[in-house]
Amino acid sequence: MKTLIRWLLLAGALLLVAHLYPGVQVTSFTTALIAALVLGLFNTLLRPVLVLLTLPVTLLTLGLFLFVINALLFWATASVLDGFTVTGFPAALIGSLIYSLCGMAIDVLMERLFPDSE
């Protein structure tokens, strides 16, 4: 149940990004649901590999290169899906930053709504 609610909220966050920033467009809530799922899969499967491969650059930039990795994954998600459009790398960078901030807020909300019982 927690995962389903988080997925719905992240899809809503993607719609919010499209509303706030004109460089990102999402045609429908269904597209946002699919994009949130694909973005989650990319972050789960590809992000660790990319972070490991770019570790020297990430260390040299004091972690700022992680923003580039997030933007590339955001942009890759848009290139894979119809109905989810990112106009270029700067739009992907700004869109991924807004989406990440929304994701952090959603994580805090989920922790308050569904505290782990230990």
CSV table of C-alpha atoms in Angstrom, one decimal:
chain,number,residue,atom,x,y,z
A,1,MET,CA,0.0,0.0,0.0
A,2,LYS,CA,2.8,2.4,0.9
A,3,THR,CA,4.6,1.7,-2.4
A,4,LEU,CA,1.4,2.4,-4.4
A,5,ILE,CA,0.7,5.7,-2.6
A,6,ARG,CA,4.4,6.7,-3.1
A,7,TRP,CA,4.1,5.9,-6.8
A,8,LEU,CA,0.9,8.0,-7.2
A,9,LEU,CA,2.5,10.9,-5.3
A,10,LEU,CA,5.7,10.7,-7.5
A,11,ALA,CA,3.5,10.8,-10.6
A,12,GLY,CA,1.8,13.8,-9.2
A,13,ALA,CA,5.2,15.4,-8.6
A,14,LEU,CA,6.1,14.8,-12.2
A,15,LEU,CA,2.9,16.7,-13.2
A,16,LEU,CA,3.9,19.4,-10.8
A,17,VAL,CA,7.3,19.7,-12.5
A,18,ALA,CA,5.6,20.0,-15.9
A,19,HIS,CA,3.4,22.7,-14.5
A,20,LEU,CA,6.2,24.7,-12.9
A,21,TYR,CA,8.8,24.4,-15.6
A,22,PRO,CA,7.9,24.8,-19.3
A,23,GLY,CA,10.9,22.7,-20.5
A,24,VAL,CA,9.2,19.6,-19.2
A,25,GLN,CA,5.8,18.4,-20.6
A,26,VAL,CA,3.6,15.5,-19.5
A,27,THR,CA,0.5,14.8,-21.5
A,28,SER,CA,-1.6,12.9,-18.9
A,29,PHE,CA,-1.7,11.4,-15.5
A,30,THR,CA,-1.3,8.0,-17.1
A,31,THR,CA,1.9,9.1,-18.8
A,32,ALA,CA,3.1,10.5,-15.5
A,33,LEU,CA,2.5,7.2,-13.8
A,34,ILE,CA,4.4,5.3,-16.5
A,35,ALA,CA,7.2,7.9,-16.4
A,36,ALA,CA,7.5,7.7,-12.6
A,37,LEU,CA,7.7,3.9,-12.9
A,38,VAL,CA,10.4,4.1,-15.6
A,39,LEU,CA,12.3,6.8,-13.8
A,40,GLY,CA,12.2,4.6,-10.6
A,41,LEU,CA,13.5,1.6,-12.6
A,42,PHE,CA,16.3,3.7,-14.1
A,43,ASN,CA,17.3,5.0,-10.7
A,44,THR,CA,17.3,1.5,-9.2
A,45,LEU,CA,19.1,-0.3,-12.0
A,46,LEU,CA,21.3,2.3,-13.9
A,47,ARG,CA,22.1,4.9,-11.3
A,48,PRO,CA,24.4,2.7,-9.1
A,49,VAL,CA,26.4,1.6,-12.2
A,50,LEU,CA,26.7,5.2,-13.5
A,51,VAL,CA,27.7,6.5,-10.0
A,52,LEU,CA,30.4,3.8,-9.8
A,53,LEU,CA,31.7,4.4,-13.3
A,54,THR,CA,31.9,8.2,-12.7
A,55,LEU,CA,33.3,8.0,-9.2
A,56,PRO,CA,36.5,9.9,-9.9
A,57,VAL,CA,34.7,12.8,-11.6
A,58,THR,CA,32.2,12.8,-8.8
A,59,LEU,CA,35.0,13.0,-6.2
A,60,LEU,CA,36.7,15.8,-8.1
A,61,THR,CA,33.5,17.9,-8.3
A,62,LEU,CA,32.7,17.2,-4.7
A,63,GLY,CA,29.5,15.3,-5.6
A,64,LEU,CA,28.1,17.9,-8.0
A,65,PHE,CA,28.4,15.4,-10.9
A,66,LEU,CA,25.5,13.4,-9.3
A,67,PHE,CA,23.2,16.2,-10.5
A,68,VAL,CA,24.4,15.5,-14.0
A,69,ILE,CA,23.7,11.8,-13.6
A,70,ASN,CA,20.1,12.6,-12.3
A,71,ALA,CA,19.5,14.9,-15.3
A,72,LEU,CA,20.7,12.2,-17.7
A,73,LEU,CA,18.4,9.6,-16.2
A,74,PHE,CA,15.5,12.1,-16.3
A,75,TRP,CA,16.3,12.9,-20.0
A,76,ALA,CA,16.7,9.2,-20.8
A,77,THR,CA,13.2,8.6,-19.4
A,78,ALA,CA,11.7,11.3,-21.6
A,79,SER,CA,13.5,9.9,-24.6
A,80,VAL,CA,12.0,6.4,-24.0
A,81,LEU,CA,8.4,7.5,-23.5
A,82,ASP,CA,5.8,9.1,-25.7
A,83,GLY,CA,3.9,11.9,-23.9
A,84,PHE,CA,6.8,12.9,-21.6
A,85,THR,CA,9.0,15.5,-23.2
A,86,VAL,CA,12.1,17.3,-22.0
A,87,THR,CA,13.4,20.0,-24.3
A,88,GLY,CA,17.1,19.6,-23.6
A,89,PHE,CA,19.8,19.0,-21.0
A,90,PRO,CA,19.2,22.3,-19.1
A,91,ALA,CA,15.5,21.4,-18.9
A,92,ALA,CA,16.4,17.9,-17.7
A,93,LEU,CA,18.7,19.4,-15.0
A,94,ILE,CA,16.1,21.8,-13.7
A,95,GLY,CA,13.3,19.2,-14.0
A,96,SER,CA,15.3,16.6,-12.2
A,97,LEU,CA,16.2,19.1,-9.4
A,98,ILE,CA,12.5,20.0,-8.9
A,99,TYR,CA,11.5,16.3,-9.1
A,100,SER,CA,14.2,15.3,-6.5
A,101,LEU,CA,13.0,18.0,-4.1
A,102,CYS,CA,9.4,16.8,-4.5
A,103,GLY,CA,10.6,13.2,-3.9
A,104,MET,CA,12.4,14.2,-0.7
A,105,ALA,CA,9.2,15.9,0.5
A,106,ILE,CA,7.2,12.8,-0.4
A,107,ASP,CA,9.6,10.6,1.5
A,108,VAL,CA,9.2,12.7,4.6
A,109,LEU,CA,5.5,12.6,4.3
A,110,MET,CA,5.5,8.8,3.8
A,111,GLU,CA,7.6,8.4,7.0
A,112,ARG,CA,5.1,10.5,9.0
A,113,LEU,CA,2.1,8.7,7.5
A,114,PHE,CA,3.5,5.2,7.7
A,115,PRO,CA,6.0,5.0,10.6
A,116,ASP,CA,8.0,1.8,10.7
A,117,SER,CA,7.0,-0.3,13.7
A,118,GLU,CA,10.1,-1.6,15.3
